[in-house]
Amino acid sequence: MTKMWGGRFSEGPDEVLWRFTVDHSDRRLLAEDIAGSLAHVAMLGGAGLLDPGEAAALTGGLEAISEEAAQGVFVFFEEDEDVHSAVERRLGELVGEAAGKLHTGRSRNDQAALDLRLHLLRTAEERTAGLAEFALAMVGAAEKAGRTVVPGYTHLQQAQAVPFAHHLLAYAVMAWRDIQRFRGVRERLAVSPLGAGALGGSSLPIDPDRSAELLELDGRFVNSMDAVAARDHVAEYAFACTQAMVHLSRLAEECVLWATAEFGWATFSDALTTGSSAMPHKKNPDIAELTRGRAAMAIGSLTGLMSLQKGLPMTYNRDLQEDKAAVFALDDALAGSLEAMTALIGSADFHPPPPDPSVTALDLAEALVERGVPFRAAHHAVGRLLSALAAEGRTLAEAAPADLEEVDPRFRPEDPALTDPVESVRRRRSKGGANFTSVEEQIEYLRELLAAP
Ligand code: ARG
């Protein structure tokens, strides 16, 4: 079969070349490719580059292809080099010679750039919706957690008592920022490269502003060379996906820990865990593990997209074809992980044990601070108390008023009550801190934000 670019070639492409250079990843861009061509045809008609009959024929043909695509009956041939060639070939089958006018004033370089922009604009909306659902699952779990108090950790050592809800809501806040990141990328994506041609535009009276308008994008490219060479918007989209994956991965790691006998914080539903082929007692959190694993692969794809750009001379280079496989892999990883982790959290039965009383050490120190003791001195006094108790094999919960007074006379007889972790949370009052009022405020705030993400 003669290629669309076959004019100067004395023989057809070798099978080796074909196998190596053709990548079917872009078949996913079929709908966007047709949409781009429809706008292009409308622009060409308006600019007088197609007569009304030609414009109508091409539009009719493209609409028929669009219908085939929507029904899932569009047929790709092995000989189609990419999605753009496939659509143009099919248009020829449907409308005959007029199809040869479709590529007027256009190149596959601006076309490929446009298709991916249109696609990512759509998937950004889907990922935003998925992130909102996930965040709402975290808010729901936080509501269910009520006033349960757990150890909050730093260095994976028990640090301060916190409402379990506060811990869960941290992930909802992260997801909200991930949503905002997708919103931000939108601005860079919604710029039309159509009309840049191969790299330098055209001698024909094409109208890139009109193309952008027809595509309902924010505007056209500023520089035609940049329009076909740039992929920073793809990398930015990839970063939005990767950062969201990394957030999910942190939660996934916690889910794995929580499901251990050692932590014993969570039980996931049977339907969302897997068994072992060898050990009858096993119940494995595979969803969490694979989310963590796919975050690793996502980082690889993001790194790939950055590296892909760094050594390329202006303008389009075939290397750029690799952008699609990388960003699609990332986007799929996020879509799948969001769905699975949302289900896992929704199914979870949380039953975390209470914190060790030592998490109230800061509260004892702050009681002294309220009485005018410099914080550093208060810290030392409580440190001495802990070491004296440890020497006798006692915990902070077992401290008597006399033990406290011995390290600092400003401790009062009622102060041992401060060693209750629930009391520690109840007394905490700083804004946004780990206390029950803050949790209520966060739930209300997040529900409002997530209602219209
Ligand atoms: N399949 C190509 C890609 O994805 C389309 C652009 C091809 N352009 C070219 N001059 N060979 O990048």
PDB file of C-alpha atoms in Angstrom, residues 49-302:
ATOM      1  CA  LEU A  49      -9.711  26.707   0.875  1.00  0.00           C
ATOM      2  CA  LEU A  50     -12.509  24.194   0.350  1.00  0.00           C
ATOM      3  CA  ASP A  51     -15.582  24.909  -1.717  1.00  0.00           C
ATOM      4  CA  PRO A  52     -18.916  24.329   0.059  1.00  0.00           C
ATOM      5  CA  GLY A  53     -19.428  20.979  -1.675  1.00  0.00           C
ATOM      6  CA  GLU A  54     -15.998  19.715  -0.634  1.00  0.00           C
ATOM      7  CA  ALA A  55     -16.444  20.956   2.914  1.00  0.00           C
ATOM      8  CA  ALA A  56     -19.821  19.221   3.156  1.00  0.00           C
ATOM      9  CA  ALA A  57     -18.407  15.977   1.738  1.00  0.00           C
ATOM     10  CA  LEU A  58     -15.464  15.936   4.143  1.00  0.00           C
ATOM     11  CA  THR A  59     -17.657  16.855   7.100  1.00  0.00           C
ATOM     12  CA  GLY A  60     -20.162  14.137   6.205  1.00  0.00           C
ATOM     13  CA  GLY A  61     -17.378  11.571   5.864  1.00  0.00           C
ATOM     14  CA  LEU A  62     -15.791  12.553   9.167  1.00  0.00           C
ATOM     15  CA  GLU A  63     -19.166  12.404  10.897  1.00  0.00           C
ATOM     16  CA  ALA A  64     -19.685   8.904   9.532  1.00  0.00           C
ATOM     17  CA  ILE A  65     -16.256   7.915  10.871  1.00  0.00           C
ATOM     18  CA  SER A  66     -17.151   9.492  14.181  1.00  0.00           C
ATOM     19  CA  GLU A  67     -20.250   7.304  14.265  1.00  0.00           C
ATOM     20  CA  GLU A  68     -18.156   4.202  13.523  1.00  0.00           C
ATOM     21  CA  ALA A  69     -15.788   5.180  16.322  1.00  0.00           C
ATOM     22  CA  ALA A  70     -18.645   5.720  18.777  1.00  0.00           C
ATOM     23  CA  GLN A  71     -20.116   2.303  17.915  1.00  0.00           C
ATOM     24  CA  GLY A  72     -16.710   0.686  18.271  1.00  0.00           C
ATOM     25  CA  VAL A  73     -16.775  -0.596  14.689  1.00  0.00           C
ATOM     26  CA  PHE A  74     -14.046   1.592  13.219  1.00  0.00           C
ATOM     27  CA  VAL A  75     -11.454  -0.766  11.696  1.00  0.00           C
ATOM     28  CA  PHE A  76      -7.735  -0.025  11.921  1.00  0.00           C
ATOM     29  CA  PHE A  77      -5.515  -1.652   9.286  1.00  0.00           C
ATOM     30  CA  GLU A  78      -2.048  -2.972   9.954  1.00  0.00           C
ATOM     31  CA  GLU A  79      -0.903  -0.625   7.166  1.00  0.00           C
ATOM     32  CA  ASP A  80      -2.192   2.452   9.027  1.00  0.00           C
ATOM     33  CA  GLU A  81       0.913   4.153  10.345  1.00  0.00           C
ATOM     34  CA  ASP A  82      -0.941   6.008  13.058  1.00  0.00           C
ATOM     35  CA  VAL A  83      -4.421   7.198  13.973  1.00  0.00           C
ATOM     36  CA  HIS A  84      -4.109  10.206  11.651  1.00  0.00           C
ATOM     37  CA  SER A  85      -3.301   8.010   8.650  1.00  0.00           C
ATOM     38  CA  ALA A  86      -6.131   5.640   9.552  1.00  0.00           C
ATOM     39  CA  VAL A  87      -8.746   8.400   9.600  1.00  0.00           C
ATOM     40  CA  GLU A  88      -7.500   9.918   6.353  1.00  0.00           C
ATOM     41  CA  ARG A  89      -7.470   6.455   4.701  1.00  0.00           C
ATOM     42  CA  ARG A  90     -11.028   5.758   5.865  1.00  0.00           C
ATOM     43  CA  LEU A  91     -12.176   9.185   4.720  1.00  0.00           C
ATOM     44  CA  GLY A  92     -10.814   8.346   1.248  1.00  0.00           C
ATOM     45  CA  GLU A  93     -12.822   5.121   1.233  1.00  0.00           C
ATOM     46  CA  LEU A  94     -15.961   7.061   2.125  1.00  0.00           C
ATOM     47  CA  VAL A  95     -15.711  10.248   0.074  1.00  0.00           C
ATOM     48  CA  GLY A  96     -13.116   9.483  -2.580  1.00  0.00           C
ATOM     49  CA  GLU A  97     -10.649  11.987  -3.952  1.00  0.00           C
ATOM     50  CA  ALA A  98     -11.923  14.951  -1.922  1.00  0.00           C
ATOM     51  CA  ALA A  99     -10.289  13.296   1.129  1.00  0.00           C
ATOM     52  CA  GLY A 100      -6.972  14.424  -0.288  1.00  0.00           C
ATOM     53  CA  LYS A 101      -7.873  17.980   0.677  1.00  0.00           C
ATOM     54  CA  LEU A 102      -8.222  17.217   4.388  1.00  0.00           C
ATOM     55  CA  HIS A 103      -4.542  17.751   5.093  1.00  0.00           C
ATOM     56  CA  THR A 104      -4.473  21.203   3.476  1.00  0.00           C
ATOM     57  CA  GLY A 105      -2.453  23.596   5.627  1.00  0.00           C
ATOM     58  CA  ARG A 106      -1.888  20.929   8.254  1.00  0.00           C
ATOM     59  CA  SER A 107       0.801  18.444   9.265  1.00  0.00           C
ATOM     60  CA  ARG A 108       0.680  15.374  11.430  1.00  0.00           C
ATOM     61  CA  ASN A 109       2.944  17.334  13.740  1.00  0.00           C
ATOM     62  CA  ASP A 110       0.357  19.931  14.722  1.00  0.00           C
ATOM     63  CA  GLN A 111      -2.354  17.284  14.442  1.00  0.00           C
ATOM     64  CA  ALA A 112      -0.671  14.854  16.863  1.00  0.00           C
ATOM     65  CA  ALA A 113       0.003  17.682  19.296  1.00  0.00           C
ATOM     66  CA  LEU A 114      -3.629  18.777  19.131  1.00  0.00           C
ATOM     67  CA  ASP A 115      -5.086  15.288  19.596  1.00  0.00           C
ATOM     68  CA  LEU A 116      -3.159  14.660  22.781  1.00  0.00           C
ATOM     69  CA  ARG A 117      -4.124  18.073  24.181  1.00  0.00           C
ATOM     70  CA  LEU A 118      -7.808  17.390  23.523  1.00  0.00           C
ATOM     71  CA  HIS A 119      -7.529  13.947  25.064  1.00  0.00           C
ATOM     72  CA  LEU A 120      -5.777  15.107  28.222  1.00  0.00           C
ATOM     73  CA  LEU A 121      -8.340  17.885  28.664  1.00  0.00           C
ATOM     74  CA  ARG A 122     -11.007  15.185  28.796  1.00  0.00           C
ATOM     75  CA  THR A 123      -9.133  12.770  31.042  1.00  0.00           C
ATOM     76  CA  ALA A 124      -8.233  15.634  33.398  1.00  0.00           C
ATOM     77  CA  GLU A 125     -11.966  15.993  34.047  1.00  0.00           C
ATOM     78  CA  GLU A 126     -12.298  12.259  34.680  1.00  0.00           C
ATOM     79  CA  ARG A 127      -9.330  12.155  37.049  1.00  0.00           C
ATOM     80  CA  THR A 128     -10.693  15.190  38.904  1.00  0.00           C
ATOM     81  CA  ALA A 129     -13.995  13.388  39.391  1.00  0.00           C
ATOM     82  CA  GLY A 130     -12.165  10.224  40.534  1.00  0.00           C
ATOM     83  CA  LEU A 131     -10.080  12.201  43.000  1.00  0.00           C
ATOM     84  CA  ALA A 132     -13.198  13.871  44.387  1.00  0.00           C
ATOM     85  CA  GLU A 133     -14.847  10.488  44.918  1.00  0.00           C
ATOM     86  CA  PHE A 134     -11.745   9.201  46.641  1.00  0.00           C
ATOM     87  CA  ALA A 135     -11.560  12.282  48.860  1.00  0.00           C
ATOM     88  CA  LEU A 136     -15.223  11.826  49.775  1.00  0.00           C
ATOM     89  CA  ALA A 137     -14.504   8.211  50.752  1.00  0.00           C
ATOM     90  CA  MET A 138     -11.793   9.500  53.104  1.00  0.00           C
ATOM     91  CA  VAL A 139     -14.233  12.077  54.530  1.00  0.00           C
ATOM     92  CA  GLY A 140     -16.811   9.304  54.977  1.00  0.00           C
ATOM     93  CA  ALA A 141     -14.281   7.143  56.816  1.00  0.00           C
ATOM     94  CA  ALA A 142     -13.366  10.121  58.990  1.00  0.00           C
ATOM     95  CA  GLU A 143     -17.000  10.640  59.910  1.00  0.00           C
ATOM     96  CA  LYS A 144     -17.319   6.965  60.787  1.00  0.00           C
ATOM     97  CA  ALA A 145     -14.214   7.176  62.968  1.00  0.00           C
ATOM     98  CA  GLY A 146     -16.075   9.613  65.237  1.00  0.00           C
ATOM     99  CA  ARG A 147     -13.993  10.499  68.295  1.00  0.00           C
ATOM    100  CA  THR A 148     -11.653   7.516  68.159  1.00  0.00           C
ATOM    101  CA  VAL A 149      -8.197   8.593  69.292  1.00  0.00           C
ATOM    102  CA  VAL A 150      -5.036   7.022  67.873  1.00  0.00           C
ATOM    103  CA  PRO A 151      -1.328   7.609  68.150  1.00  0.00           C
ATOM    104  CA  GLY A 152      -0.074  10.129  65.610  1.00  0.00           C
ATOM    105  CA  TYR A 153       3.418   9.269  64.435  1.00  0.00           C
ATOM    106  CA  THR A 154       6.632  10.972  63.455  1.00  0.00           C
ATOM    107  CA  HIS A 155       9.604   8.743  62.592  1.00  0.00           C
ATOM    108  CA  LEU A 156       7.028   5.915  62.925  1.00  0.00           C
ATOM    109  CA  GLN A 157       7.283   6.464  66.693  1.00  0.00           C
ATOM    110  CA  GLN A 158       4.160   7.385  68.653  1.00  0.00           C
ATOM    111  CA  ALA A 159       4.273  11.157  68.999  1.00  0.00           C
ATOM    112  CA  GLN A 160       0.953  12.815  69.909  1.00  0.00           C
ATOM    113  CA  ALA A 161      -2.575  11.532  70.387  1.00  0.00           C
ATOM    114  CA  VAL A 162      -4.752  12.494  67.409  1.00  0.00           C
ATOM    115  CA  PRO A 163      -8.333  11.834  66.318  1.00  0.00           C
ATOM    116  CA  PHE A 164      -8.177   8.979  63.795  1.00  0.00           C
ATOM    117  CA  ALA A 165     -10.468  11.155  61.659  1.00  0.00           C
ATOM    118  CA  HIS A 166      -7.752  13.840  61.515  1.00  0.00           C
ATOM    119  CA  HIS A 167      -5.279  11.272  60.182  1.00  0.00           C
ATOM    120  CA  LEU A 168      -7.756  10.092  57.509  1.00  0.00           C
ATOM    121  CA  LEU A 169      -8.655  13.653  56.511  1.00  0.00           C
ATOM    122  CA  ALA A 170      -5.022  14.441  55.756  1.00  0.00           C
ATOM    123  CA  TYR A 171      -5.445  12.255  52.666  1.00  0.00           C
ATOM    124  CA  ALA A 172      -8.628  14.086  51.628  1.00  0.00           C
ATOM    125  CA  VAL A 173      -6.727  17.388  51.798  1.00  0.00           C
ATOM    126  CA  MET A 174      -3.917  15.923  49.653  1.00  0.00           C
ATOM    127  CA  ALA A 175      -6.489  14.734  47.109  1.00  0.00           C
ATOM    128  CA  TRP A 176      -7.972  18.230  47.028  1.00  0.00           C
ATOM    129  CA  ARG A 177      -4.585  19.659  46.092  1.00  0.00           C
ATOM    130  CA  ASP A 178      -4.254  16.955  43.427  1.00  0.00           C
ATOM    131  CA  ILE A 179      -7.576  18.145  42.004  1.00  0.00           C
ATOM    132  CA  GLN A 180      -6.296  21.709  41.947  1.00  0.00           C
ATOM    133  CA  ARG A 181      -3.186  20.560  40.110  1.00  0.00           C
ATOM    134  CA  PHE A 182      -5.302  19.035  37.338  1.00  0.00           C
ATOM    135  CA  ARG A 183      -7.267  22.288  37.176  1.00  0.00           C
ATOM    136  CA  GLY A 184      -4.013  24.192  36.767  1.00  0.00           C
ATOM    137  CA  VAL A 185      -2.722  22.011  33.944  1.00  0.00           C
ATOM    138  CA  ARG A 186      -5.943  22.689  32.071  1.00  0.00           C
ATOM    139  CA  GLU A 187      -4.786  26.224  31.373  1.00  0.00           C
ATOM    140  CA  ARG A 188      -1.661  25.010  29.580  1.00  0.00           C
ATOM    141  CA  LEU A 189      -3.501  22.214  27.762  1.00  0.00           C
ATOM    142  CA  ALA A 190      -6.270  24.361  26.301  1.00  0.00           C
ATOM    143  CA  VAL A 191      -4.057  26.046  23.709  1.00  0.00           C
ATOM    144  CA  SER A 192      -4.540  25.002  20.090  1.00  0.00           C
ATOM    145  CA  PRO A 193      -1.431  24.046  18.087  1.00  0.00           C
ATOM    146  CA  LEU A 194      -3.537  23.603  14.930  1.00  0.00           C
ATOM    147  CA  GLY A 195      -2.245  25.742  12.097  1.00  0.00           C
ATOM    148  CA  ALA A 196       1.397  25.444  13.119  1.00  0.00           C
ATOM    149  CA  GLY A 197       1.721  22.927  10.309  1.00  0.00           C
ATOM    150  CA  ALA A 198       4.929  20.927  10.244  1.00  0.00           C
ATOM    151  CA  LEU A 199       6.727  23.714  12.100  1.00  0.00           C
ATOM    152  CA  GLY A 200       6.474  27.029  10.262  1.00  0.00           C
ATOM    153  CA  GLY A 201       2.836  27.582   9.366  1.00  0.00           C
ATOM    154  CA  SER A 202       1.603  27.885   5.792  1.00  0.00           C
ATOM    155  CA  SER A 203       1.524  30.102   2.700  1.00  0.00           C
ATOM    156  CA  LEU A 204      -2.211  29.377   2.492  1.00  0.00           C
ATOM    157  CA  PRO A 205      -4.734  31.705   4.171  1.00  0.00           C
ATOM    158  CA  ILE A 206      -5.456  29.317   7.080  1.00  0.00           C
ATOM    159  CA  ASP A 207      -6.898  30.787  10.271  1.00  0.00           C
ATOM    160  CA  PRO A 208      -5.466  29.249  13.470  1.00  0.00           C
ATOM    161  CA  ASP A 209      -7.585  31.570  15.641  1.00  0.00           C
ATOM    162  CA  ARG A 210     -10.732  30.230  14.018  1.00  0.00           C
ATOM    163  CA  SER A 211      -9.538  26.631  14.517  1.00  0.00           C
ATOM    164  CA  ALA A 212      -8.980  27.305  18.210  1.00  0.00           C
ATOM    165  CA  GLU A 213     -12.418  28.870  18.480  1.00  0.00           C
ATOM    166  CA  LEU A 214     -14.085  25.936  16.721  1.00  0.00           C
ATOM    167  CA  LEU A 215     -12.320  23.556  19.098  1.00  0.00           C
ATOM    168  CA  GLU A 216     -13.562  25.608  22.069  1.00  0.00           C
ATOM    169  CA  LEU A 217     -10.014  26.060  23.299  1.00  0.00           C
ATOM    170  CA  ASP A 218      -8.739  29.183  25.055  1.00  0.00           C
ATOM    171  CA  GLY A 219      -6.691  30.351  22.094  1.00  0.00           C
ATOM    172  CA  ARG A 220      -3.992  29.465  19.562  1.00  0.00           C
ATOM    173  CA  PHE A 221      -0.249  28.915  19.837  1.00  0.00           C
ATOM    174  CA  VAL A 222       2.059  31.932  19.963  1.00  0.00           C
ATOM    175  CA  ASN A 223       4.958  30.333  18.068  1.00  0.00           C
ATOM    176  CA  SER A 224       4.470  27.573  15.508  1.00  0.00           C
ATOM    177  CA  MET A 225       7.809  25.893  16.288  1.00  0.00           C
ATOM    178  CA  ASP A 226       6.977  25.736  19.978  1.00  0.00           C
ATOM    179  CA  ALA A 227       3.484  24.476  19.100  1.00  0.00           C
ATOM    180  CA  VAL A 228       4.779  21.268  17.508  1.00  0.00           C
ATOM    181  CA  ALA A 229       7.869  20.773  19.695  1.00  0.00           C
ATOM    182  CA  ALA A 230       6.482  21.441  23.190  1.00  0.00           C
ATOM    183  CA  ARG A 231       5.526  18.623  25.509  1.00  0.00           C
ATOM    184  CA  ASP A 232       5.842  20.400  28.858  1.00  0.00           C
ATOM    185  CA  HIS A 233       2.048  20.354  29.196  1.00  0.00           C
ATOM    186  CA  VAL A 234       2.187  16.551  28.856  1.00  0.00           C
ATOM    187  CA  ALA A 235       4.909  16.360  31.492  1.00  0.00           C
ATOM    188  CA  GLU A 236       2.857  18.617  33.740  1.00  0.00           C
ATOM    189  CA  TYR A 237      -0.174  16.373  33.331  1.00  0.00           C
ATOM    190  CA  ALA A 238       2.093  13.428  34.062  1.00  0.00           C
ATOM    191  CA  PHE A 239       3.300  15.135  37.226  1.00  0.00           C
ATOM    192  CA  ALA A 240      -0.276  15.755  38.340  1.00  0.00           C
ATOM    193  CA  CYS A 241      -0.919  12.018  37.890  1.00  0.00           C
ATOM    194  CA  THR A 242       2.331  10.988  39.537  1.00  0.00           C
ATOM    195  CA  GLN A 243       1.900  13.193  42.591  1.00  0.00           C
ATOM    196  CA  ALA A 244      -1.622  11.848  43.055  1.00  0.00           C
ATOM    197  CA  MET A 245      -0.224   8.311  42.704  1.00  0.00           C
ATOM    198  CA  VAL A 246       2.442   9.085  45.292  1.00  0.00           C
ATOM    199  CA  HIS A 247      -0.242  10.315  47.694  1.00  0.00           C
ATOM    200  CA  LEU A 248      -2.252   7.147  47.105  1.00  0.00           C
ATOM    201  CA  SER A 249       0.898   5.126  47.593  1.00  0.00           C
ATOM    202  CA  ARG A 250       1.482   6.660  51.023  1.00  0.00           C
ATOM    203  CA  LEU A 251      -2.047   5.696  52.033  1.00  0.00           C
ATOM    204  CA  ALA A 252      -1.518   2.269  50.479  1.00  0.00           C
ATOM    205  CA  GLU A 253       1.593   1.767  52.609  1.00  0.00           C
ATOM    206  CA  GLU A 254      -0.432   2.664  55.698  1.00  0.00           C
ATOM    207  CA  CYS A 255      -3.196   0.248  54.680  1.00  0.00           C
ATOM    208  CA  VAL A 256      -0.610  -2.520  54.382  1.00  0.00           C
ATOM    209  CA  LEU A 257       0.740  -1.673  57.847  1.00  0.00           C
ATOM    210  CA  TRP A 258      -2.734  -1.300  59.366  1.00  0.00           C
ATOM    211  CA  ALA A 259      -3.771  -4.735  58.107  1.00  0.00           C
ATOM    212  CA  THR A 260      -0.839  -6.483  59.845  1.00  0.00           C
ATOM    213  CA  ALA A 261      -1.312  -8.485  63.045  1.00  0.00           C
ATOM    214  CA  GLU A 262       1.269  -6.146  64.603  1.00  0.00           C
ATOM    215  CA  PHE A 263      -0.713  -2.940  63.933  1.00  0.00           C
ATOM    216  CA  GLY A 264      -4.192  -4.423  63.818  1.00  0.00           C
ATOM    217  CA  TRP A 265      -5.841  -1.129  62.833  1.00  0.00           C
ATOM    218  CA  ALA A 266      -7.912  -2.264  59.857  1.00  0.00           C
ATOM    219  CA  THR A 267      -9.748  -5.197  58.368  1.00  0.00           C
ATOM    220  CA  PHE A 268     -10.516  -4.984  54.666  1.00  0.00           C
ATOM    221  CA  SER A 269     -13.471  -6.799  53.167  1.00  0.00           C
ATOM    222  CA  ASP A 270     -12.946 -10.323  51.848  1.00  0.00           C
ATOM    223  CA  ALA A 271     -14.112  -9.176  48.435  1.00  0.00           C
ATOM    224  CA  LEU A 272     -11.278  -6.648  48.197  1.00  0.00           C
ATOM    225  CA  THR A 273      -8.438  -8.811  49.486  1.00  0.00           C
ATOM    226  CA  THR A 274      -6.802 -11.920  48.090  1.00  0.00           C
ATOM    227  CA  GLY A 275      -5.765 -15.304  49.458  1.00  0.00           C
ATOM    228  CA  SER A 276      -2.512 -17.190  49.281  1.00  0.00           C
ATOM    229  CA  SER A 277      -2.153 -20.269  47.091  1.00  0.00           C
ATOM    230  CA  ALA A 278       0.026 -21.820  49.787  1.00  0.00           C
ATOM    231  CA  MET A 279      -1.045 -20.502  53.187  1.00  0.00           C
ATOM    232  CA  PRO A 280      -4.716 -21.010  54.049  1.00  0.00           C
ATOM    233  CA  HIS A 281      -4.821 -18.267  56.704  1.00  0.00           C
ATOM    234  CA  LYS A 282      -3.540 -15.420  54.522  1.00  0.00           C
ATOM    235  CA  LYS A 283      -5.606 -12.389  53.557  1.00  0.00           C
ATOM    236  CA  ASN A 284      -3.518 -10.010  51.520  1.00  0.00           C
ATOM    237  CA  PRO A 285      -4.039  -6.291  50.801  1.00  0.00           C
ATOM    238  CA  ASP A 286      -3.093  -6.615  47.112  1.00  0.00           C
ATOM    239  CA  ILE A 287      -4.948  -3.454  46.070  1.00  0.00           C
ATOM    240  CA  ALA A 288      -2.767  -1.389  48.371  1.00  0.00           C
ATOM    241  CA  GLU A 289       0.406  -3.193  47.341  1.00  0.00           C
ATOM    242  CA  LEU A 290      -0.266  -2.759  43.628  1.00  0.00           C
ATOM    243  CA  THR A 291      -1.114   0.916  44.114  1.00  0.00           C
ATOM    244  CA  ARG A 292       2.271   1.315  45.796  1.00  0.00           C
ATOM    245  CA  GLY A 293       3.914  -0.639  42.977  1.00  0.00           C
ATOM    246  CA  ARG A 294       2.202   1.338  40.234  1.00  0.00           C
ATOM    247  CA  ALA A 295       3.290   4.583  41.854  1.00  0.00           C
ATOM    248  CA  ALA A 296       6.847   3.378  41.307  1.00  0.00           C
ATOM    249  CA  MET A 297       6.136   2.743  37.622  1.00  0.00           C
ATOM    250  CA  ALA A 298       4.419   6.138  37.391  1.00  0.00           C
ATOM    251  CA  ILE A 299       7.565   7.865  38.608  1.00  0.00           C
ATOM    252  CA  GLY A 300       9.419   5.997  35.870  1.00  0.00           C
ATOM    253  CA  SER A 301       7.009   7.281  33.205  1.00  0.00           C
ATOM    254  CA  LEU A 302       7.250  10.849  34.479  1.00  0.00           C
TER     255      LEU A 302
END
